[in-house]
XYZ file of C-alpha atoms in Angstrom:
625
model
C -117.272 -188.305 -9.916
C -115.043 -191.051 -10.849
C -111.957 -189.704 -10.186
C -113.028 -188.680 -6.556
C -114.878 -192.270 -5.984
C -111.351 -193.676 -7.099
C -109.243 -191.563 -4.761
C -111.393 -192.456 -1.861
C -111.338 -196.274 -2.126
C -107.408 -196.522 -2.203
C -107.763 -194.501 1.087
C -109.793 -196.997 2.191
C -107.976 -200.085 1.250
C -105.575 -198.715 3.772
C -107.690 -197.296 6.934
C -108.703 -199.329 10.459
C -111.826 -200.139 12.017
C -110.697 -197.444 14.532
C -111.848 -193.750 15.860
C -110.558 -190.939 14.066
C -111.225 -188.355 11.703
C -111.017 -187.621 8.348
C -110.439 -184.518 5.761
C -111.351 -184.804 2.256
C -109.710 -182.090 -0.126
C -109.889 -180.695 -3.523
C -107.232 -179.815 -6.124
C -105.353 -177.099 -4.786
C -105.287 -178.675 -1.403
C -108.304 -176.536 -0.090
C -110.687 -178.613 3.115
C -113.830 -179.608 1.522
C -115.329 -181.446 4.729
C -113.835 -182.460 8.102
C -115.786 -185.508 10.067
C -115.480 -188.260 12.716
C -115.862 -191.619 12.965
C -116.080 -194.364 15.340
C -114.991 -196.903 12.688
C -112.741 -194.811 9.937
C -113.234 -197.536 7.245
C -116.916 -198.761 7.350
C -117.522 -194.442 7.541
C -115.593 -193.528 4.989
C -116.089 -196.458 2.410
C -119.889 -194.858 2.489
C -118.465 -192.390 0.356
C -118.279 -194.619 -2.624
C -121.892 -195.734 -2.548
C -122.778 -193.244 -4.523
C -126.504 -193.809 -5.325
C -127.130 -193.432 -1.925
C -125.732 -190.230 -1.002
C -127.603 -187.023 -0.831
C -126.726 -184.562 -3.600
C -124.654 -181.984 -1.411
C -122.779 -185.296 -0.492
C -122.265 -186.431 -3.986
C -121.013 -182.668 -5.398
C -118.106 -183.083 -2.685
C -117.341 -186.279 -3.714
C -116.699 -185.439 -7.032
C -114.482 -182.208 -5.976
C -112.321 -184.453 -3.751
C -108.290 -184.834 -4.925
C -107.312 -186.021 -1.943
C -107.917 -187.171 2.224
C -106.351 -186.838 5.190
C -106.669 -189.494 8.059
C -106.096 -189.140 11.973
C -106.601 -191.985 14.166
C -108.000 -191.127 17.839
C -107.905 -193.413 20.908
C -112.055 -192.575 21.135
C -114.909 -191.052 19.694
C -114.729 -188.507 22.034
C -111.259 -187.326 21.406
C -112.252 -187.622 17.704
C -115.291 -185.245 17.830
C -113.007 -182.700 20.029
C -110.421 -182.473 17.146
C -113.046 -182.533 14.507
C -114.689 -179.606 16.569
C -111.011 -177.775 16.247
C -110.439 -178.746 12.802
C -113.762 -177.287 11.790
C -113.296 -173.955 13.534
C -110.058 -173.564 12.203
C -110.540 -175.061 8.339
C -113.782 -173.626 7.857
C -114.588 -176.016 5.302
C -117.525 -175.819 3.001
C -119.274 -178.529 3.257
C -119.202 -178.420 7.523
C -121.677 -176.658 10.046
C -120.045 -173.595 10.568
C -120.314 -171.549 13.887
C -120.579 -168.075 12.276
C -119.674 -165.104 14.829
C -117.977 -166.468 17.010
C -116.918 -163.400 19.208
C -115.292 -164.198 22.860
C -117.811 -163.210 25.696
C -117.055 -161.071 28.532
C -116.312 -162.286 32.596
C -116.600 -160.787 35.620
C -113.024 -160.605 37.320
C -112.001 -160.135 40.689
C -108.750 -159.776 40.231
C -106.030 -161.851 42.589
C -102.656 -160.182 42.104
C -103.551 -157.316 44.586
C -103.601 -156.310 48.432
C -107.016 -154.817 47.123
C -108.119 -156.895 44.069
C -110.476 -154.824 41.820
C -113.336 -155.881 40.059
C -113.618 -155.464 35.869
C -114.944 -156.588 32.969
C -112.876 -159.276 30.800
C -112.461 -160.858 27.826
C -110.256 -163.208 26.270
C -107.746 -165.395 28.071
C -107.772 -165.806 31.196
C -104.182 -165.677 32.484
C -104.394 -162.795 35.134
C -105.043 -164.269 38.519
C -108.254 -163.758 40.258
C -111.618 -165.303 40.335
C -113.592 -165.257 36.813
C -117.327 -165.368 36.774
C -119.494 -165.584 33.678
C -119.389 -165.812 30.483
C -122.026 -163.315 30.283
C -123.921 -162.938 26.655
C -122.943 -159.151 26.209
C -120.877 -156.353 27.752
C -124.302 -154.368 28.575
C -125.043 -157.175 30.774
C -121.757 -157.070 32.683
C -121.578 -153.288 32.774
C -124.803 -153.233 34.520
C -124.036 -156.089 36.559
C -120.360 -154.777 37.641
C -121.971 -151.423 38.344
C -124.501 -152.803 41.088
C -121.771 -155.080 42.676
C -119.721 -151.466 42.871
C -122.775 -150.042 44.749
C -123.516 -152.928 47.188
C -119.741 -154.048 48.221
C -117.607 -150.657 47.134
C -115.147 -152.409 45.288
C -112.827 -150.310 43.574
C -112.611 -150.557 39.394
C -109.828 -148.322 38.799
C -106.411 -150.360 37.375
C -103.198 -150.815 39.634
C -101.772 -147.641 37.922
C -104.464 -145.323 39.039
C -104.782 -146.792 42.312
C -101.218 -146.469 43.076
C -101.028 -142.975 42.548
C -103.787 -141.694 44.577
C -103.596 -139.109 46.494
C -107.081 -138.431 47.574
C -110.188 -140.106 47.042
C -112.187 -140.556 43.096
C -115.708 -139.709 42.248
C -116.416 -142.978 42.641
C -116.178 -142.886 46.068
C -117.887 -139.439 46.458
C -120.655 -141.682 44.737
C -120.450 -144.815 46.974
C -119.692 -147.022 45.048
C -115.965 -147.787 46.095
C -114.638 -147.656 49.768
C -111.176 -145.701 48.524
C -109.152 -148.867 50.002
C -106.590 -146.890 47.737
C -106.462 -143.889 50.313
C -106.759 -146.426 53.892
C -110.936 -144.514 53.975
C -111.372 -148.473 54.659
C -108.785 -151.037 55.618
C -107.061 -153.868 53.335
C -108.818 -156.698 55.760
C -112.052 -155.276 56.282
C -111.929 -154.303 52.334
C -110.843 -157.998 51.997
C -114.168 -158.946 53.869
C -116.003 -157.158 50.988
C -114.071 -158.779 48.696
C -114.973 -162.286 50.159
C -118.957 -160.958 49.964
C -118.926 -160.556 46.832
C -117.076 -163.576 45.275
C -119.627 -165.584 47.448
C -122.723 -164.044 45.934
C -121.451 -164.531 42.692
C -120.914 -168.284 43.614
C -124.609 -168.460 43.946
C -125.080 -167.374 48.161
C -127.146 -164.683 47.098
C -130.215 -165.168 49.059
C -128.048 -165.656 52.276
C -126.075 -162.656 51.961
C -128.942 -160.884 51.369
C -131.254 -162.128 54.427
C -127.865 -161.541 56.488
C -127.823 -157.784 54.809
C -131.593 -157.113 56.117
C -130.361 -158.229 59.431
C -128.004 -155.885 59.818
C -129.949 -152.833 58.591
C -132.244 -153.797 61.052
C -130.787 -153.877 63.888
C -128.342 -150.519 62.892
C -132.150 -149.288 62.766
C -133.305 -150.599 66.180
C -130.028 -149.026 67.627
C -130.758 -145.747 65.459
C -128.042 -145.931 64.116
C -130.011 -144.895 60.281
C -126.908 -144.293 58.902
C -125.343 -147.293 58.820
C -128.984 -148.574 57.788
C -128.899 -146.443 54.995
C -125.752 -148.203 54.099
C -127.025 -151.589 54.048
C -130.823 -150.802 52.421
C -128.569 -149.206 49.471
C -126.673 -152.693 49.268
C -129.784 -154.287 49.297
C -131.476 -152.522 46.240
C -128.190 -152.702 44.788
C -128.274 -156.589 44.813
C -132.118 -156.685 44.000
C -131.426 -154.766 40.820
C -129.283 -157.119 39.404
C -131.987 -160.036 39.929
C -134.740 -157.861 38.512
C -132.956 -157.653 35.044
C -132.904 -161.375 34.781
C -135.714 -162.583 33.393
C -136.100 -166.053 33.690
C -133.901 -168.122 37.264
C -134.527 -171.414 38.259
C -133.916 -171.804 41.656
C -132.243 -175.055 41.363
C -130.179 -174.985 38.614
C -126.487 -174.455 38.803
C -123.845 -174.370 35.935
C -125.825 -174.841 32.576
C -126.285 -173.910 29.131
C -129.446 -174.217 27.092
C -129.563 -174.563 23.356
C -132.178 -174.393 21.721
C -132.316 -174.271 17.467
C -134.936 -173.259 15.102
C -134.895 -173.926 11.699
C -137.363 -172.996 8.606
C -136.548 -172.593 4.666
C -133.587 -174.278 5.226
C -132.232 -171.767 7.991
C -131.313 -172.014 11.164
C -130.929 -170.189 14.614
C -129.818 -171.555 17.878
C -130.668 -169.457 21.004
C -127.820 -169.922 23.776
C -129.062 -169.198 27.524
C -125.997 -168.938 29.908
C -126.949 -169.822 34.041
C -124.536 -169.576 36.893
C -125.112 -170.023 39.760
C -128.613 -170.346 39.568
C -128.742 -166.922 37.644
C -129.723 -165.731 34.067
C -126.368 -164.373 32.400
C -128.394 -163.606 29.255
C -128.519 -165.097 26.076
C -127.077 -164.855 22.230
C -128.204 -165.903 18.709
C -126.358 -167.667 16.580
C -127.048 -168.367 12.408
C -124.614 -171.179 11.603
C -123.892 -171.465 7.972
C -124.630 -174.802 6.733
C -126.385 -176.982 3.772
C -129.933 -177.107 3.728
C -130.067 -181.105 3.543
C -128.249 -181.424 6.654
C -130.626 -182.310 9.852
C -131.391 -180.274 12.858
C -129.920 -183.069 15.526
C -126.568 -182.822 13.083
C -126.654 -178.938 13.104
C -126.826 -178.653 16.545
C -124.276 -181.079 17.644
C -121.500 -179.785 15.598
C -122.517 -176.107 16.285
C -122.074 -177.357 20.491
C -118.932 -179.436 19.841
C -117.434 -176.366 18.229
C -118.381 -173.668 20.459
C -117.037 -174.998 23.367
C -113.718 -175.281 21.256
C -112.029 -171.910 23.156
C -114.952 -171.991 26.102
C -115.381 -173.072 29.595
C -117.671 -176.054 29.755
C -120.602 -176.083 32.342
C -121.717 -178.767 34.309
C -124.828 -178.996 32.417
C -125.814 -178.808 28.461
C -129.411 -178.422 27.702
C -130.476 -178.765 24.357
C -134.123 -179.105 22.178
C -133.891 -181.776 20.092
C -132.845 -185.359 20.992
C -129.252 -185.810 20.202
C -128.181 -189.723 18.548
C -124.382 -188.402 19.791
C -125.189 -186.359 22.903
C -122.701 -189.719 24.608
C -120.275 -188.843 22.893
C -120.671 -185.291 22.937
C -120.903 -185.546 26.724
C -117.811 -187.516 26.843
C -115.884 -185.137 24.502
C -117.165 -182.064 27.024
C -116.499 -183.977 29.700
C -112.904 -184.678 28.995
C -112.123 -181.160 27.700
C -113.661 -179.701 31.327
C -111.739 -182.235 32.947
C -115.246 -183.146 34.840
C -118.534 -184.934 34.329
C -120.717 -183.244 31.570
C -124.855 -184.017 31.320
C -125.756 -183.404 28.064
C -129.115 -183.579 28.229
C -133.567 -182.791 26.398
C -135.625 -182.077 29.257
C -138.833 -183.615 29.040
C -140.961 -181.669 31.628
C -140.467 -179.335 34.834
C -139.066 -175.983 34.894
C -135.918 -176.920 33.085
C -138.292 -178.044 30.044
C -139.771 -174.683 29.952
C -136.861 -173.299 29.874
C -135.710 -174.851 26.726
C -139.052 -173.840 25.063
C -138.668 -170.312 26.017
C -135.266 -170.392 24.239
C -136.965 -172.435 21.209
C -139.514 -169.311 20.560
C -136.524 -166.656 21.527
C -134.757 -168.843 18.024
C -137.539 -168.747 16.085
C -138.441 -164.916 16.989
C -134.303 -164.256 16.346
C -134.560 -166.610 12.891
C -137.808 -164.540 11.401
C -136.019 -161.174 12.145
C -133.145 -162.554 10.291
C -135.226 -163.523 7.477
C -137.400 -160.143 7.169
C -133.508 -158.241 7.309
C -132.081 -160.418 4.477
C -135.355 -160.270 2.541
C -135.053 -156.505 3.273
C -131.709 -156.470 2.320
C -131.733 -158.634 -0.533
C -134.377 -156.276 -1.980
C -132.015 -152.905 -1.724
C -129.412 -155.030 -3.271
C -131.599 -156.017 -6.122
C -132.787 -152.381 -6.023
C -129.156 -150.924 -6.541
C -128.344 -153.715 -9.611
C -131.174 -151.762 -11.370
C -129.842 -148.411 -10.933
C -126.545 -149.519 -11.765
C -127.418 -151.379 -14.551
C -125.612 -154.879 -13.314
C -125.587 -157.982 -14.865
C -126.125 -159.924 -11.598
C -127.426 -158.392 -8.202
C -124.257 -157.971 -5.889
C -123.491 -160.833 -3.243
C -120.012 -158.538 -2.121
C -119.485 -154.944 -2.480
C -116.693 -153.378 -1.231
C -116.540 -149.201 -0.136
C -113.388 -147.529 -0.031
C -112.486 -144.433 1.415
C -109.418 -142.437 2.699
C -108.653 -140.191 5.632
C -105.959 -138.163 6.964
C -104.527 -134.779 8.452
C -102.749 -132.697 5.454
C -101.208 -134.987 4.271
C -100.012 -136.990 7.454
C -100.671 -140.544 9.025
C -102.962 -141.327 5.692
C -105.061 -144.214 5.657
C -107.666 -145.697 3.611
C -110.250 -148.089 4.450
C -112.437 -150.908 2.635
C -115.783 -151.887 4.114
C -117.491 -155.118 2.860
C -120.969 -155.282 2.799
C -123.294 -158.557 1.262
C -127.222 -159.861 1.630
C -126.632 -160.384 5.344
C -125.611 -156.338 6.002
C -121.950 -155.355 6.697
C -119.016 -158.091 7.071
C -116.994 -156.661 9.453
C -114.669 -159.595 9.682
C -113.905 -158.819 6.114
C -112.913 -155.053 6.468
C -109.457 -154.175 6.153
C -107.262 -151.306 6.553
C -104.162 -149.539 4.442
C -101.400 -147.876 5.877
C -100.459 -145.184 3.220
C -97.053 -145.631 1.713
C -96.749 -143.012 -0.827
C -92.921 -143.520 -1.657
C -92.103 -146.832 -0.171
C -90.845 -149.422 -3.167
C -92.808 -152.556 -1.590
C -94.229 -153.775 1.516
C -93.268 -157.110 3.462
C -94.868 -159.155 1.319
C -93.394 -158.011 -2.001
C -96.285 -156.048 -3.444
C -95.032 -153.108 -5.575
C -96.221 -149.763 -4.148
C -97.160 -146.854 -6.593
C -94.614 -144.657 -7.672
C -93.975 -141.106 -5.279
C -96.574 -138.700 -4.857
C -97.654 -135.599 -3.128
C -98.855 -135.969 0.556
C -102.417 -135.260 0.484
C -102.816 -136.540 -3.072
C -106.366 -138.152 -2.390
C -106.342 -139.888 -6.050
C -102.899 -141.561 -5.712
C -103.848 -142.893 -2.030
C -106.918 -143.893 -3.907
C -104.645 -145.484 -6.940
C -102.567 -147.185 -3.834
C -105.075 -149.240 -1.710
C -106.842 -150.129 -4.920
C -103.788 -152.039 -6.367
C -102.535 -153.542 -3.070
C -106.111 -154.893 -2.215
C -106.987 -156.484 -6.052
C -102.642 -157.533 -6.598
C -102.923 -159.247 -3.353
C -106.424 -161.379 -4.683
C -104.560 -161.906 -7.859
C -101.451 -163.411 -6.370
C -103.603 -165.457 -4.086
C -106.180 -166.577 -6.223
C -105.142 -165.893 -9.531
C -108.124 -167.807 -11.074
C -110.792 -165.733 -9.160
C -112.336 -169.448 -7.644
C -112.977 -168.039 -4.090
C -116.042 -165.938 -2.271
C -113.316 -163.050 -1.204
C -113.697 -161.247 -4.982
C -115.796 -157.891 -5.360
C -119.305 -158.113 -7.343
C -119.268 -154.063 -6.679
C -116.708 -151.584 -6.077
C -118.021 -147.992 -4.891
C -115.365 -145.692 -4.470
C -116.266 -142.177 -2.341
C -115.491 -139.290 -4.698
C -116.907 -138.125 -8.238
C -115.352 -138.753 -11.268
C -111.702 -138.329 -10.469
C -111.589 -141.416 -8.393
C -113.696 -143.142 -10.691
C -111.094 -142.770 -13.315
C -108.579 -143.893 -11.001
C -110.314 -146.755 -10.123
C -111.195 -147.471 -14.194
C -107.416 -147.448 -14.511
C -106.532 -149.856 -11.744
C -108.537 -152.728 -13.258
C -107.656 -152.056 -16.781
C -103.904 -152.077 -15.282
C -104.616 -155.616 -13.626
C -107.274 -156.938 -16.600
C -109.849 -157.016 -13.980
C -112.375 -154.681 -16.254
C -115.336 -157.089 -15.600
C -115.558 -155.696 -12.404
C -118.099 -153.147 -12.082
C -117.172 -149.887 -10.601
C -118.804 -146.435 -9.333
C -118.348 -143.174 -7.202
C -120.942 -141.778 -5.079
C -120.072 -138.090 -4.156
C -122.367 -135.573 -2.132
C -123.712 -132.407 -4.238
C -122.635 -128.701 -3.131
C -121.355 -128.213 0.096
C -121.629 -131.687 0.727
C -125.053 -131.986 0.938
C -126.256 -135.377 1.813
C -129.609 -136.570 -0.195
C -128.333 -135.068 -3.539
C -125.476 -137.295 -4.040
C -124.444 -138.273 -7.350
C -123.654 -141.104 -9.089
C -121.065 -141.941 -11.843
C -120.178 -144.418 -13.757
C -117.837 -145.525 -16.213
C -118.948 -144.613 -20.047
C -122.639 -143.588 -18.561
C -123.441 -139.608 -17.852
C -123.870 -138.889 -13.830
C -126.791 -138.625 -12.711
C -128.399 -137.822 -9.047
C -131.017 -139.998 -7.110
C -134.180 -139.238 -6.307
C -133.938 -138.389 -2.845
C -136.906 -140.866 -1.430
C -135.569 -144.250 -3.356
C -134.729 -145.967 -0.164
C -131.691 -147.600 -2.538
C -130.127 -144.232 -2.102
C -130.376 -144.320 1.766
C -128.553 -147.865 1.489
C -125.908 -145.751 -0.514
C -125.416 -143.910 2.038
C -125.670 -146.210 4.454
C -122.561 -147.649 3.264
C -120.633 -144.768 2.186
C -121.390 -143.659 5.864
C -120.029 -146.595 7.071
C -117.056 -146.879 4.821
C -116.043 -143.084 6.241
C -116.414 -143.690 9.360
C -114.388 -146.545 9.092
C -111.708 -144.755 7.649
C -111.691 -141.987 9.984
C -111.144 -144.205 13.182
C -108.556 -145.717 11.762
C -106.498 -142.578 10.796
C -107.699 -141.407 14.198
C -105.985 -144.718 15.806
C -103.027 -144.367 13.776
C -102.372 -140.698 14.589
C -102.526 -141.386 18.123
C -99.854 -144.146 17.856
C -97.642 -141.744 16.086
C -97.712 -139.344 18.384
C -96.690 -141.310 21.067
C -94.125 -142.843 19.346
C -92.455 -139.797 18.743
C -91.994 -138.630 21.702
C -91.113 -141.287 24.235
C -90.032 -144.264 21.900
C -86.781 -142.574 21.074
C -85.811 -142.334 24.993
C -83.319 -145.414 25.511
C -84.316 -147.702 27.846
C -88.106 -147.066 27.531
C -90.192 -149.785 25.684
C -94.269 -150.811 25.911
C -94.553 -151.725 29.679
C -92.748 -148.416 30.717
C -94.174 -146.477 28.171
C -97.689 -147.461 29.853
C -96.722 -147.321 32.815
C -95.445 -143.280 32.265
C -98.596 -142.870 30.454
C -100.586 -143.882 33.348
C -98.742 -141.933 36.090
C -99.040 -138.318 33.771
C -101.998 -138.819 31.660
C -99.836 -138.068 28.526
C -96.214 -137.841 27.096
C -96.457 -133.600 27.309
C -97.122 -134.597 31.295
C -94.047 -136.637 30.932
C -91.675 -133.931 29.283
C -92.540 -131.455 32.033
C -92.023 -133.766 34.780
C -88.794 -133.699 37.089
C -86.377 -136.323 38.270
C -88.212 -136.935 41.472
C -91.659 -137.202 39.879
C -90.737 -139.663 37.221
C -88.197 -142.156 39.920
C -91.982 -142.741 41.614
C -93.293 -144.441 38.785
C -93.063 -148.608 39.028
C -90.279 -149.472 37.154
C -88.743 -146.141 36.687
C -85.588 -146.520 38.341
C -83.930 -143.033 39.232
C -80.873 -144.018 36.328
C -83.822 -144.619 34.099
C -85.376 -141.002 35.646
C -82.277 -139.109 34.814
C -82.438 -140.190 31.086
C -85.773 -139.323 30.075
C -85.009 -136.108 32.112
C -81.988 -135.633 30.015
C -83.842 -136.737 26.635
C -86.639 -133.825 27.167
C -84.134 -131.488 28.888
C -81.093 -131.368 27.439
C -80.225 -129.181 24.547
């Protein structure tokens, strides 16, 4: 405690009374805590106060080596970079925004004589007109499919539409006008276009009134046909506002956030609006300390997920924020715009918060009955295993591939919250290769198809590559459980791994099926300890399976993925002249690279950015003997 008191009062001997921000770090130069300040040195000098700090406070106090200072011209600028330092540190002692997945758009795209409308996610650096985000893909599939029906908009990519020859199903279904094939011209298709941008900029009600209009006077004229046309359009439209829930007719732009917290948990609801509409909504479970207050956990949790995100013109939130100035600031100067961040006190907008409040706490008690769930199969297996501790990490590894060829093996992570899928990683059998890019030795030679050596491989590269990085086993990313799918071949392999690389404190087992691979009589072995089966209603042996499941299927798509690859790369990436964006392009004009091989001279000079030199070659590369 001394030591890190010490460190922190030369710092701030030497610090202004101005905005910035501040990293503490430990020993090895790892981010304990990121944080702002409007005054660096009357914040930071709190630090050395000790007695009144909370304990969380004073544990990183004692671990810090070292700080970091940045001065800002504002608060605002410093709570945006604290925000990005945060999401990109990940230190321990912050508010961390936990799944942070990108969230899909609407896009109508730009670059087109007949733009087409998709789903999107990521950057935005296609041209075209972007509307969401939307909380899930279900919600924009559904959406995109009912803006299909009521303004035929094609969804097929440039490639396809290109090449048409005749119209698609979806046209023989309505729900695209076959612009591709001139069934509808580019300006009156351009007219749809324009129809549907402006409903999804909030006309909705207009275009609709003007849409019963028309049907009724095609029907006055009898004309039922074209009628038909627009009622379709009509429902079309209507189903889209019937599978959102909860609209405020005067609301624009906004976001609501709402956060629930009990046992020291917490869960923030996040309702997305545009244009007056519900886009749905997501639940979040940030990681943070128990001490820390609800006002704190919810400011940094906003400030950070609008890091990568666009920023409405409104922020609703549930509890009374002491920063929501400064917050509003930092959004506003990130959006380029004015930003309300604001509680709503009564009205429809206040309801609206409360809605998301019990939507948090319904999300947060889930959550809790899962882990407690969860925790319970994990204690359940430490019995049956005979552990010292019950398992906060165990890694499943398994291997797939086709005699032999494109071999892979695959390591799912699993822990008290279900499977870590960020943590999963995949191995690219080497067999014979001395060492990868990074310098780790490979196994010696073996046998294609040699299931225990692939085994023997990812084993070493995944524990070699911990060791060199963390040689003193200080960090969260080390197995409490390794389960290995196979009997007691693998096992031994896996025994002889960590004796190899003095990790033997590591427990270890194989779970393999009984005859014919019968699932429910799988058997268990372990090193020094007879095998044994499980009784086949302990629900700790359906959470076995569960992740042996999960670890094979795992392993399976990614052999699949790889095998695919291959095969394209052996048959068109050897044609000179012919990288990525040609390769695609071929792909999309033939359907695959046989389609390619058979094709002539003529066929292949019509693809975009096939010239007919470029035709003759991969002519020649298929043709010539």
């Amino acid at each position: 405690m001394e030591t890190g008191i010490s460190i922190i009062a030369d710092v701030v001997k030497t610090l202004p009374g101005s905005p910035g921000v501040y990293r503490m770090m430990d020993s090895e130069g790892n981010p304990l805590y990121v944080g702002k300040a409007k005054n660096l040195k009357k914040r930071v000098v709190s630090y050395t106060r000790v007695d009144q700090l909370p304990y969380r406070i004073k544990r990183m106090v004692s671990e810090t080596r070292s700080m970091e200072i940045v001065q800002t011209n504002t608060e605002a600028e410093a709570l945006l970079l604290e925000s990005n330092l945060i999401k990109r540190l990940a230190p321990r002692y912050n508010v961390l925004l936990r799944d942070d997945k990108s969230f899909p758009y609407i896009l109508i795209t730009g670059d087109h004589e007949a733009p087409q409308i998709t789903k999107h996610r990521g950057a935005q650096k296609r041209d075209g007109q972007y509307y969401g985000p939307f909380a899930d893909a279900r919600s924009v599939n559904q959406t995109i499919t009912a803006l299909e029906k009521a303004f035929l908009l094609r969804s097929c990519s440039d490639g396809v539409y290109t090449n048409r020859t005749r119209p698609c199903l979806m046209y023989q279904i309505k729900r695209c006008s076959a612009p591709c094939v001139g069934r509808v011209s580019l300006s009156n298709y351009a007219s749809h276009v324009r129809e549907a941008e402006s409903y999804l900029s909030g006309s909705s009600s207009e275009f609709q009134k003007k849409m019963a209009m028309k049907m009724q006077t095609a029907a006055e004229e009898q004309d039922y046909e074209q009628a038909a046309v627009y009622r379709d359009r009509i429902r079309a439209l209507t189903a889209i506002q019937s599978k959102q829930e909860i609209n405020i007719t005067d609301l624009d732009d906004a976001d609501v956030f709402a956060l629930f917290e009990k046992a020291g948990q917490s869960c923030i609801q996040v309702f997305f609006f545009r244009a007056g509409r519900n886009y749905g909504n997501r639940s979040y479970f940030p990681k943070h300390d128990k001490t820390i207050e609800a006002e704190t956990v919810l400011t940094s949790f906003i400030a950070q997920f609008y890091a990568n995100k666009p920023v409405p013109k409104l922020v609703m939130v549930s509890h009374k924020l002491p920063e929501a100035p400064v917050l509003a600031e930092a959004l506003g100067t990130k959006a380029g715009r004015r930003v309300e961040v604001t509680q709503p006190s009564r009205g429809p907008k206040r309801k609206l918060v409360e809605n998301a409040t019990v939507n948090a706490r319904e999300a947060l008690a889930r959550r809790m009955a899962e882990s407690a769930s969860q925790r319970r199969l994990l204690e359940g297996l430490s019995d049956m295993l005979s552990l010292e501790a019950t398992p906060e990490r165990i890694e499943v590894y398994d291997n797939s591939h086709t005699q032999g060829s494109e071999a892979y093996g695959g390591m799912i992570v699993a822990g008290p919250e279900g499977f870590m899928k960020k943590a999963y990683r995949k191995f690219k059998i080497r067999g014979d290769k001395p060492q990868d890019d990074q310098g780790d030795k490979a196994p010696a030679a073996y046998q294609a198809g040699d299931d225990y050596a692939m085994m023997r491989e990812v084993l070493t590269r995944r524990l070699s590559r911990s060791l060199k990085e963390d040689p003193d086993r200080q960090t969260d990313q080390w197995p409490d459980l390794l389960i290995l799918d196979g009997g007691q071949g693998q096992l031994t392999v896996g025994i002889e791994v960590l004796e190899e690389l003095g990790l033997t404190d590591i427990p270890i087992v194989a779970i393999a099926k009984g005859q014919d691979r019968n699932a429910g009589r799988e058997r268990i072995f372990l090193p020094d300890r007879p095998s044994f089966l499980v009784d086949p209603k302990d629900p700790v042996l359906y959470f076995i399976q569960r992740l042996r499941d999960e670890a094979h299927r795992y392993a399976i798509e990614t052999h699949r993925k790889g095998r695919t690859n291959a095969r394209l790369k052996s048959v068109l990436d050897g044609i000179p002249g012919i990288g990525a964006k040609r390769k695609k392009a071929l792909l999309f004009r033939f359907g695959s690279a046989d389609a390619v091989a058979r094709a002539g001279v003529e066929d292949l000079a019509t693809v975009e950015g096939i010239s007919r030199v470029v035709a003759q070659s991969i002519y020649d590369h298929f043709n010539t003997e």
